[in-house]
Amino acid sequence: MKPELRVALLGQGFMGRAHSNAWLQVSRFFQVPYRIRRKVICGRDVAQMEKMAADWEWEETAADWRAVVERPDVDLVDIALPNHLHAAAAIAAAAAGKMVLCEKPLANSLSEAEAMAAACRPVRNGVWYNYRRVPAIEQARQLIADGRLGQIYHYRATYLQQGGVDVSRMALWKLDPAMAGSGAIGDLLSHLVDTAHFLNGPIREVTAMSRMFAPGRKVQDAVWALAHFANGSEGSFEATRFAVGCRNRNAFEVHGAGGMLRFNLEDMNRLEFLDASDPEPERGARNILVGNRYWKPGHIIGYEHTFISALADFLNQESFHPNFDDAVLVQRVLDAVERSAACGLWQACG
Amino acid sequence: MKPELRVALLGQGFMGRAHSNAWLQVSRFFQVPYRIRRKVICGRDVAQMEKMAADWEWEETAADWRAVVERPDVDLVDIALPNHLHAAAAIAAAAAGKMVLCEKPLANSLSEAEAMAAACRPVRNGVWYNYRRVPAIEQARQLIADGRLGQIYHYRATYLQQGGVDVSRMALWKLDPAMAGSGAIGDLLSHLVDTAHFLNGPIREVTAMSRMFAPGRKVQDAVWALAHFANGSEGSFEATRFAVGCRNRNAFEVHGAGGMLRFNLEDMNRLEFLDASDPEPERGARNILVGNRYWKPGHIIGYEHTFISALADFLNQESFHPNFDDAVLVQRVLDAVERSAACGLWQACG
Amino acid sequence: MKPELRVALLGQGFMGRAHSNAWLQVSRFFQVPYRIRRKVICGRDVAQMEKMAADWEWEETAADWRAVVERPDVDLVDIALPNHLHAAAAIAAAAAGKMVLCEKPLANSLSEAEAMAAACRPVRNGVWYNYRRVPAIEQARQLIADGRLGQIYHYRATYLQQGGVDVSRMALWKLDPAMAGSGAIGDLLSHLVDTAHFLNGPIREVTAMSRMFAPGRKVQDAVWALAHFANGSEGSFEATRFAVGCRNRNAFEVHGAGGMLRFNLEDMNRLEFLDASDPEPERGARNILVGNRYWKPGHIIGYEHTFISALADFLNQESFHPNFDDAVLVQRVLDAVERSAACGLWQACG
Amino acid sequence: MKPELRVALLGQGFMGRAHSNAWLQVSRFFQVPYRIRRKVICGRDVAQMEKMAADWEWEETAADWRAVVERPDVDLVDIALPNHLHAAAAIAAAAAGKMVLCEKPLANSLSEAEAMAAACRPVRNGVWYNYRRVPAIEQARQLIADGRLGQIYHYRATYLQQGGVDVSRMALWKLDPAMAGSGAIGDLLSHLVDTAHFLNGPIREVTAMSRMFAPGRKVQDAVWALAHFANGSEGSFEATRFAVGCRNRNAFEVHGAGGMLRFNLEDMNRLEFLDASDPEPERGARNILVGNRYWKPGHIIGYEHTFISALADFLNQESFHPNFDDAVLVQRVLDAVERSAACGLWQACG
């Protein structure tokens, strides 16, 4: 008989729903070593929380996360709160000996993130940089690990959204620097950096700029960075909420001596791969419809499946990545980007 | 308090899994008027059935579908058996007063299908032509209904798969004419015809050819048809299991006086729409990343969601489509296609 | 010192301009065994002909093609007249011992075409099925010839234009059956059939339908055919002037045991090639930016270059294809298509 | 009777051929106010020059450009020499009162460029930033000029080639800093900057990095820049010869309040345009097959036509752009990029 895993979910917004779905679905599609109980969901919008509890069969609801994280009948705390609350919640949960999963970005500042990582190292922990589990990104990583791209020269990533122009669909806290920190940096660039680390290793140094386009805006609408990777390749990054026409274009392109990779989250079941060992007149980017862990080839998956896969791996893998330490590495880059955008000089990600 | 709906699922193969997921998920994402109980799953592969029951929390398992459909504690029978069993199961379930959902094609012959429709008319019934619930196809239908395509001239549909070349991943019954009937006709062409009916209305007449490519093959590997639609437009159809390189390319293209639509299931979150009222130098097919009923714009869905949406509509809509009568209309076209492929003459779909 | 080749061009319309350009350009990009003289251009629209003569430096103009084809100072007659004049002009030119190049379709009827081929066999002759010289199509042919596609299963071709809806840009004679014959059959389907012959060999048998969409239209707006190829593969063809939104979408798709090819004339510098010998998880259609005989890789060519390349090959190759005999083979298929569209039965292309 | 224009072409390499073609073809497709005489071609590779003179019917050949530019029977000097010779040739030609056309980049340094512009201001002059005449880029400019993109937020440009990895096809002088200056900066980035100026106006300030990937390489293989435009938008640029898999991917993407534009030179007959005034559920980038000044819609043009169109405009327009002054503005940006790449600080383009 598998042991129970009693989960507390903090947060009942968009991400709370994605996590609830993952908790419900993970044992349908994967073998996991626990009987999962969706024990308690905790939030401040009572009506929305009650609906979510009903829809996703959370056993209880609660209003005060501080009480929840210390409950003896909770084994794991899953944090889907606004950024500024991540640190306190994670540290309290770890102090109470709970496993901790936390939404990205880990924190609004590097120092907070480092404190969290230190506090949580004794417990199992993970961060919801869910795009590592896009099958196309996993395949990209494998191709690189197998040396198929040879020496990497170029890494190019953009995250293009349009929500900053019309903020009516955006969670309000994402526009408040006290809660959201740096805006597009923590919200979007963080994803690009984690994926870059996953595929191409550490970033040594950056130069960057950032921009608030909307009058009165208090968080960054857009951010750009040029980067030196530790492996000798060069990178460029752009994340923006002002790319009118792009709904969720999280894209990268990698060029190495052995070929090219190209990906766009809006078409997340596809990966383009050019193999430079194909003879020249037949060389072309292969448009691969990537398989997945859920259905037969050609039967595609969607956004939510990245959460389910991440959760399956977290529950099954002794040393799960990305964990809090991985997220600190992201935070070091974000910190260097913020410093560089402020001073106009290259900054080490140290 | 909502009434219970006690469901019996017949079949524990690939489709059984897709249905199980729909039964689990439908009340997460949609308001439905029932408390759904996954009461009993019924199949002949005991090991696989037990695993599916465990994974998807079916309360019981059973071996004999004939007993199951008559159980007083079952309200709805969901049929995901091989084609040749659809008729007996559906008719027995209707006779027992159950609601009936049935996989496609409804039957292996027109006469069987007609008998099923007659028998099931007294009960709520529906057919799993799930692609009607692809959001892009729903949007296509709406654009056509709104007159945006004007008079339709051309309807062109292809379903390209490669499984017939290497049948190792195919359910074995799909190659046995006693169970699968006509092969690619019932398996693939049926989807194209139902979508064509949904978008462009009835087909009057067809001329067709079919082909077994593999030596010793006993079901059709491929089928082609030219068609006259009742609305005056002309159609062409092709369905094949020998399109090496295509995993699940269920695609259509429509041209009317007002513009063009283009779709491919492998990129099911996208719809191409050309609006001929755009001034000429700016005319081009718009590549629309279609929204969905599940997540925010730009956060795509996958194969399984078409089942969940279909089920939500079935549970909520008094007059759900496609029902058995709609499926009979498909079957009339398939029948005309088979006759034409045999005799080489145009055949009415009557 | 190379011998002179004194050319007479019959016709001063759109095709006359494309041919003039080819005659001017061929010796810039290719070695050819003649000093080409653009001796005389012949047409009935005096103003347009004078302009074309001036623009492209034709030495003389003439009004009566019958006189021109017999001039002793003409070595080659290039026919770019409306279809109904091809036969008389070609036969007269051959009778006078001239080399003959003729626009496609060779004729408005099979019998005319056969008479032309018989009459012209004694002289060098060629037909302007220029798309054989699209580099991507040449590469497709080479891949097939090298066995890279293995046994062919499927050949699928469509020629989608929109000019039939708004005929303001179409040459008026193309709507007059006395001059244009069958409309879309000779105008568009002929191209598809010649390319199919080039890539996949002879067509044995067809069933077809055709359609006039516009009220009062006297030539076919659209035509469809299903086909058995001699090599055992199956084909489908569609050519239409009512594909609103498509400017010049001459496209094909081939599936064989070894892979897939895909092409669209609107993107004529690209060829998609899927190599089924790539291991499954890496399989995908390669999008190849095809090189050309003109500029460096990545520097694309356009519509006009297909004429220049065809002319270079005609001038350099003892046995040039497509010649009048090749065009007769096309005509046999068109004839069978017309017969089938009229009677609704399969027709041999014999 | 039109006056003669006696042209001297300096250079017989790849660009010399493209220019020869333009001089031959311009009066075929355009009305021009001169009778053009291809008077003399001048180069140092005698065999190649003789071949080019024969192929393109240059009346004479010459070895010493200094003598040629002073010939009284020359009206216009067209410079297609390696970069380091541009200044001397242009200044001498202008001093002799000739019209001057010069390949890009105008010079290897800003000071040289400024001296050239000053010297040539008294004569008609133009620079071969030929991509301004890509019809899709002209349409992009018109859409922006018409306000269709509204306030511009983002301008993103990349020029991706792979020639630096295997230099066997590259002109040798392009790897010699004495002749080619900065490598990818002058060769590729210059194109991006000129197009950016054309579409989005002046660049105020940049921060940049550059890189030599190949051991022993003496010119830059790749360059990146972030930029502030004078109109308040933000830009990013990347040009590289190490993008394995990309043959000639000169691409840009623009986002404004009113929509988006996207272009890639490898598919130069296409422009993607998203109109944000389309209602949300129908919004998508329109894939426009752009028309051209040569053939009917749907009949595409290639690389060489950009030169022909540029030449037609130069010959017909009193105030032609891009001229030497426009090219100096490009050079100011390149200069700021080089300075920034050296020092790591933001640099004004002043």
mmCIF file with all atom_site columns, C-alpha atoms in Angstrom, chain B residues 151-156 158 160 162 165 169 207-211 213 221-222 224-228 232-247 249 253-260 262 274 276 280-284 340 343-346, chain C residues 151-156 158 160 162 165 169 207-211 213 221-222 224-228 232-247 249 253-260 262 274 276 280-284 340 343-346:
data_model
loop_
_atom_site.group_PDB
_atom_site.id
_atom_site.type_symbol
_atom_site.label_atom_id
_atom_site.label_alt_id
_atom_site.label_comp_id
_atom_site.label_asym_id
_atom_site.label_entity_id
_atom_site.label_seq_id
_atom_site.pdbx_PDB_ins_code
_atom_site.Cartn_x
_atom_site.Cartn_y
_atom_site.Cartn_z
_atom_site.occupancy
_atom_site.B_iso_or_equiv
_atom_site.pdbx_formal_charge
_atom_site.auth_seq_id
_atom_site.auth_comp_id
_atom_site.auth_asym_id
_atom_site.auth_atom_id
_atom_site.pdbx_PDB_model_num
ATOM 1   C CA . GLN B 1 151 ? -21.195 30.924 -51.422 1.00 0.00 ? 151 GLN B CA 1
ATOM 2   C CA . ILE B 1 152 ? -18.994 27.880 -50.963 1.00 0.00 ? 152 ILE B CA 1
ATOM 3   C CA . TYR B 1 153 ? -17.235 26.560 -54.069 1.00 0.00 ? 153 TYR B CA 1
ATOM 4   C CA . HIS B 1 154 ? -14.743 24.028 -52.778 1.00 0.00 ? 154 HIS B CA 1
ATOM 5   C CA . TYR B 1 155 ? -14.481 21.634 -49.862 1.00 0.00 ? 155 TYR B CA 1
ATOM 6   C CA . ARG B 1 156 ? -11.309 19.570 -49.714 1.00 0.00 ? 156 ARG B CA 1
ATOM 7   C CA . THR B 1 158 ? -7.649  14.651 -46.334 1.00 0.00 ? 158 THR B CA 1
ATOM 8   C CA . LEU B 1 160 ? -3.276  11.246 -43.774 1.00 0.00 ? 160 LEU B CA 1
ATOM 9   C CA . GLN B 1 162 ? 1.092   6.239  -41.830 1.00 0.00 ? 162 GLN B CA 1
ATOM 10  C CA . VAL B 1 165 ? 2.828   0.681  -43.380 1.00 0.00 ? 165 VAL B CA 1
ATOM 11  C CA . ARG B 1 169 ? 0.983   0.295  -33.085 1.00 0.00 ? 169 ARG B CA 1
ATOM 12  C CA . THR B 1 207 ? -17.576 8.766  -57.052 1.00 0.00 ? 207 THR B CA 1
ATOM 13  C CA . ALA B 1 208 ? -14.828 6.910  -55.263 1.00 0.00 ? 208 ALA B CA 1
ATOM 14  C CA . MET B 1 209 ? -11.917 4.514  -55.331 1.00 0.00 ? 209 MET B CA 1
ATOM 15  C CA . SER B 1 210 ? -10.278 2.499  -52.591 1.00 0.00 ? 210 SER B CA 1
ATOM 16  C CA . ARG B 1 211 ? -7.072  0.538  -52.296 1.00 0.00 ? 211 ARG B CA 1
ATOM 17  C CA . PHE B 1 213 ? -1.619  -1.473 -50.621 1.00 0.00 ? 213 PHE B CA 1
ATOM 18  C CA . ASP B 1 221 ? -5.686  1.130  -46.684 1.00 0.00 ? 221 ASP B CA 1
ATOM 19  C CA . ALA B 1 222 ? -6.850  4.190  -48.558 1.00 0.00 ? 222 ALA B CA 1
ATOM 20  C CA . TRP B 1 224 ? -10.696 8.693  -52.301 1.00 0.00 ? 224 TRP B CA 1
ATOM 21  C CA . ALA B 1 225 ? -13.972 10.336 -53.234 1.00 0.00 ? 225 ALA B CA 1
ATOM 22  C CA . LEU B 1 226 ? -15.189 13.241 -55.332 1.00 0.00 ? 226 LEU B CA 1
ATOM 23  C CA . ALA B 1 227 ? -18.469 14.677 -54.166 1.00 0.00 ? 227 ALA B CA 1
ATOM 24  C CA . HIS B 1 228 ? -21.349 16.980 -54.984 1.00 0.00 ? 228 HIS B CA 1
ATOM 25  C CA . GLY B 1 232 ? -23.864 23.357 -54.869 1.00 0.00 ? 232 GLY B CA 1
ATOM 26  C CA . SER B 1 233 ? -20.231 23.163 -53.822 1.00 0.00 ? 233 SER B CA 1
ATOM 27  C CA . GLU B 1 234 ? -17.853 20.427 -54.933 1.00 0.00 ? 234 GLU B CA 1
ATOM 28  C CA . GLY B 1 235 ? -15.774 18.254 -52.679 1.00 0.00 ? 235 GLY B CA 1
ATOM 29  C CA . SER B 1 236 ? -12.821 15.934 -52.657 1.00 0.00 ? 236 SER B CA 1
ATOM 30  C CA . PHE B 1 237 ? -11.854 13.508 -49.928 1.00 0.00 ? 237 PHE B CA 1
ATOM 31  C CA . GLU B 1 238 ? -8.888  11.269 -49.268 1.00 0.00 ? 238 GLU B CA 1
ATOM 32  C CA . ALA B 1 239 ? -8.166  9.080  -46.277 1.00 0.00 ? 239 ALA B CA 1
ATOM 33  C CA . THR B 1 240 ? -5.143  6.848  -46.067 1.00 0.00 ? 240 THR B CA 1
ATOM 34  C CA . ARG B 1 241 ? -2.949  4.848  -43.724 1.00 0.00 ? 241 ARG B CA 1
ATOM 35  C CA . PHE B 1 242 ? -0.075  4.961  -46.235 1.00 0.00 ? 242 PHE B CA 1
ATOM 36  C CA . ALA B 1 243 ? 0.892   8.623  -46.088 1.00 0.00 ? 243 ALA B CA 1
ATOM 37  C CA . VAL B 1 244 ? 4.399   8.006  -44.809 1.00 0.00 ? 244 VAL B CA 1
ATOM 38  C CA . GLY B 1 245 ? 5.533   11.018 -42.811 1.00 0.00 ? 245 GLY B CA 1
ATOM 39  C CA . CYS B 1 246 ? 2.083   12.095 -41.620 1.00 0.00 ? 246 CYS B CA 1
ATOM 40  C CA . ARG B 1 247 ? 1.146   11.141 -38.102 1.00 0.00 ? 247 ARG B CA 1
ATOM 41  C CA . ARG B 1 249 ? -2.988  14.949 -40.599 1.00 0.00 ? 249 ARG B CA 1
ATOM 42  C CA . GLU B 1 253 ? -9.619  23.550 -46.878 1.00 0.00 ? 253 GLU B CA 1
ATOM 43  C CA . VAL B 1 254 ? -12.728 25.485 -47.906 1.00 0.00 ? 254 VAL B CA 1
ATOM 44  C CA . HIS B 1 255 ? -12.989 28.161 -50.578 1.00 0.00 ? 255 HIS B CA 1
ATOM 45  C CA . GLY B 1 256 ? -15.985 30.399 -50.939 1.00 0.00 ? 256 GLY B CA 1
ATOM 46  C CA . ALA B 1 257 ? -16.759 33.712 -52.560 1.00 0.00 ? 257 ALA B CA 1
ATOM 47  C CA . GLY B 1 258 ? -15.929 35.371 -49.245 1.00 0.00 ? 258 GLY B CA 1
ATOM 48  C CA . GLY B 1 259 ? -12.643 33.700 -48.484 1.00 0.00 ? 259 GLY B CA 1
ATOM 49  C CA . MET B 1 260 ? -10.838 30.570 -47.402 1.00 0.00 ? 260 MET B CA 1
ATOM 50  C CA . ARG B 1 262 ? -7.646  25.855 -43.705 1.00 0.00 ? 262 ARG B CA 1
ATOM 51  C CA . LEU B 1 274 ? -8.546  34.429 -45.456 1.00 0.00 ? 274 LEU B CA 1
ATOM 52  C CA . ALA B 1 276 ? -11.687 38.168 -49.192 1.00 0.00 ? 276 ALA B CA 1
ATOM 53  C CA . GLU B 1 280 ? -6.319  42.918 -52.288 1.00 0.00 ? 280 GLU B CA 1
ATOM 54  C CA . PRO B 1 281 ? -2.763  43.948 -51.482 1.00 0.00 ? 281 PRO B CA 1
ATOM 55  C CA . GLU B 1 282 ? -3.303  43.032 -47.840 1.00 0.00 ? 282 GLU B CA 1
ATOM 56  C CA . ARG B 1 283 ? -5.081  39.758 -48.398 1.00 0.00 ? 283 ARG B CA 1
ATOM 57  C CA . GLY B 1 284 ? -3.486  36.768 -46.841 1.00 0.00 ? 284 GLY B CA 1
ATOM 58  C CA . SER B 1 340 ? -18.882 3.517  -55.970 1.00 0.00 ? 340 SER B CA 1
ATOM 59  C CA . CYS B 1 343 ? -18.585 -0.357 -59.358 1.00 0.00 ? 343 CYS B CA 1
ATOM 60  C CA . GLY B 1 344 ? -16.793 2.764  -60.614 1.00 0.00 ? 344 GLY B CA 1
ATOM 61  C CA . LEU B 1 345 ? -19.986 4.786  -61.017 1.00 0.00 ? 345 LEU B CA 1
ATOM 62  C CA . TRP B 1 346 ? -21.353 7.838  -59.257 1.00 0.00 ? 346 TRP B CA 1
ATOM 63  C CA . GLN C 1 151 ? 7.670   2.485  -53.774 1.00 0.00 ? 151 GLN C CA 1
ATOM 64  C CA . ILE C 1 152 ? 5.285   5.369  -54.390 1.00 0.00 ? 152 ILE C CA 1
ATOM 65  C CA . TYR C 1 153 ? 1.825   5.067  -52.858 1.00 0.00 ? 153 TYR C CA 1
ATOM 66  C CA . HIS C 1 154 ? 0.278   8.499  -53.258 1.00 0.00 ? 154 HIS C CA 1
ATOM 67  C CA . TYR C 1 155 ? 0.523   11.370 -55.696 1.00 0.00 ? 155 TYR C CA 1
ATOM 68  C CA . ARG C 1 156 ? -1.635  14.381 -54.914 1.00 0.00 ? 156 ARG C CA 1
ATOM 69  C CA . THR C 1 158 ? -3.724  20.784 -56.847 1.00 0.00 ? 158 THR C CA 1
ATOM 70  C CA . LEU C 1 160 ? -5.500  26.631 -57.026 1.00 0.00 ? 160 LEU C CA 1
ATOM 71  C CA . GLN C 1 162 ? -8.808  32.625 -57.984 1.00 0.00 ? 162 GLN C CA 1
ATOM 72  C CA . VAL C 1 165 ? -14.120 34.797 -59.752 1.00 0.00 ? 165 VAL C CA 1
ATOM 73  C CA . ARG C 1 169 ? -6.961  40.218 -65.140 1.00 0.00 ? 169 ARG C CA 1
ATOM 74  C CA . THR C 1 207 ? -12.347 9.259  -63.245 1.00 0.00 ? 207 THR C CA 1
ATOM 75  C CA . ALA C 1 208 ? -13.144 12.944 -63.240 1.00 0.00 ? 208 ALA C CA 1
ATOM 76  C CA . MET C 1 209 ? -15.617 15.743 -62.758 1.00 0.00 ? 209 MET C CA 1
ATOM 77  C CA . SER C 1 210 ? -15.594 19.330 -63.964 1.00 0.00 ? 210 SER C CA 1
ATOM 78  C CA . ARG C 1 211 ? -17.598 22.401 -63.154 1.00 0.00 ? 211 ARG C CA 1
ATOM 79  C CA . PHE C 1 213 ? -19.298 27.927 -61.374 1.00 0.00 ? 213 PHE C CA 1
ATOM 80  C CA . ASP C 1 221 ? -13.763 26.702 -63.962 1.00 0.00 ? 221 ASP C CA 1
ATOM 81  C CA . ALA C 1 222 ? -12.606 23.625 -62.099 1.00 0.00 ? 222 ALA C CA 1
ATOM 82  C CA . TRP C 1 224 ? -11.016 17.018 -60.429 1.00 0.00 ? 224 TRP C CA 1
ATOM 83  C CA . ALA C 1 225 ? -9.641  13.594 -61.247 1.00 0.00 ? 225 ALA C CA 1
ATOM 84  C CA . LEU C 1 226 ? -8.749  10.402 -59.441 1.00 0.00 ? 226 LEU C CA 1
ATOM 85  C CA . ALA C 1 227 ? -6.084  8.378  -61.192 1.00 0.00 ? 227 ALA C CA 1
ATOM 86  C CA . HIS C 1 228 ? -4.292  5.058  -61.366 1.00 0.00 ? 228 HIS C CA 1
ATOM 87  C CA . GLY C 1 232 ? 0.842   1.156  -59.062 1.00 0.00 ? 232 GLY C CA 1
ATOM 88  C CA . SER C 1 233 ? 0.449   4.370  -57.129 1.00 0.00 ? 233 SER C CA 1
ATOM 89  C CA . GLU C 1 234 ? -2.810  6.263  -56.841 1.00 0.00 ? 234 GLU C CA 1
ATOM 90  C CA . GLY C 1 235 ? -3.340  9.903  -57.663 1.00 0.00 ? 235 GLY C CA 1
ATOM 91  C CA . SER C 1 236 ? -5.722  12.762 -57.140 1.00 0.00 ? 236 SER C CA 1
ATOM 92  C CA . PHE C 1 237 ? -5.810  16.025 -59.065 1.00 0.00 ? 237 PHE C CA 1
ATOM 93  C CA . GLU C 1 238 ? -7.679  19.257 -58.732 1.00 0.00 ? 238 GLU C CA 1
ATOM 94  C CA . ALA C 1 239 ? -7.364  22.435 -60.761 1.00 0.00 ? 239 ALA C CA 1
ATOM 95  C CA . THR C 1 240 ? -9.581  25.438 -60.205 1.00 0.00 ? 240 THR C CA 1
ATOM 96  C CA . ARG C 1 241 ? -9.950  29.135 -60.865 1.00 0.00 ? 241 ARG C CA 1
ATOM 97  C CA . PHE C 1 242 ? -12.337 29.490 -57.926 1.00 0.00 ? 242 PHE C CA 1
ATOM 98  C CA . ALA C 1 243 ? -9.965  28.957 -55.006 1.00 0.00 ? 243 ALA C CA 1
ATOM 99  C CA . VAL C 1 244 ? -10.469 32.393 -53.508 1.00 0.00 ? 244 VAL C CA 1
ATOM 100 C CA . GLY C 1 245 ? -7.359  33.375 -51.604 1.00 0.00 ? 245 GLY C CA 1
ATOM 101 C CA . CYS C 1 246 ? -4.895  31.366 -53.700 1.00 0.00 ? 246 CYS C CA 1
ATOM 102 C CA . ARG C 1 247 ? -2.942  33.292 -56.261 1.00 0.00 ? 247 ARG C CA 1
ATOM 103 C CA . ARG C 1 249 ? -0.894  27.521 -55.682 1.00 0.00 ? 249 ARG C CA 1
ATOM 104 C CA . GLU C 1 253 ? 2.576   15.932 -52.325 1.00 0.00 ? 253 GLU C CA 1
ATOM 105 C CA . VAL C 1 254 ? 4.034   12.457 -52.836 1.00 0.00 ? 254 VAL C CA 1
ATOM 106 C CA . HIS C 1 255 ? 4.132   9.631  -50.298 1.00 0.00 ? 255 HIS C CA 1
ATOM 107 C CA . GLY C 1 256 ? 6.250   6.554  -50.772 1.00 0.00 ? 256 GLY C CA 1
ATOM 108 C CA . ALA C 1 257 ? 7.643   3.828  -48.586 1.00 0.00 ? 257 ALA C CA 1
ATOM 109 C CA . GLY C 1 258 ? 10.791  5.930  -48.233 1.00 0.00 ? 258 GLY C CA 1
ATOM 110 C CA . GLY C 1 259 ? 9.272   9.241  -47.361 1.00 0.00 ? 259 GLY C CA 1
ATOM 111 C CA . MET C 1 260 ? 7.361   12.275 -48.522 1.00 0.00 ? 260 MET C CA 1
ATOM 112 C CA . ARG C 1 262 ? 5.766   18.476 -50.737 1.00 0.00 ? 262 ARG C CA 1
ATOM 113 C CA . LEU C 1 274 ? 10.717  13.707 -45.267 1.00 0.00 ? 274 LEU C CA 1
ATOM 114 C CA . ALA C 1 276 ? 11.621  7.858  -43.604 1.00 0.00 ? 276 ALA C CA 1
ATOM 115 C CA . GLU C 1 280 ? 11.328  7.904  -35.789 1.00 0.00 ? 280 GLU C CA 1
ATOM 116 C CA . PRO C 1 281 ? 11.637  10.485 -33.043 1.00 0.00 ? 281 PRO C CA 1
ATOM 117 C CA . GLU C 1 282 ? 13.623  12.755 -35.383 1.00 0.00 ? 282 GLU C CA 1
ATOM 118 C CA . ARG C 1 283 ? 11.469  12.341 -38.439 1.00 0.00 ? 283 ARG C CA 1
ATOM 119 C CA . GLY C 1 284 ? 10.027  15.479 -39.859 1.00 0.00 ? 284 GLY C CA 1
ATOM 120 C CA . SER C 1 340 ? -14.859 10.910 -67.848 1.00 0.00 ? 340 SER C CA 1
ATOM 121 C CA . CYS C 1 343 ? -19.881 10.312 -68.848 1.00 0.00 ? 343 CYS C CA 1
ATOM 122 C CA . GLY C 1 344 ? -19.069 9.656  -65.183 1.00 0.00 ? 344 GLY C CA 1
ATOM 123 C CA . LEU C 1 345 ? -17.093 6.496  -65.906 1.00 0.00 ? 345 LEU C CA 1
ATOM 124 C CA . TRP C 1 346 ? -13.443 5.589  -65.555 1.00 0.00 ? 346 TRP C CA 1
#
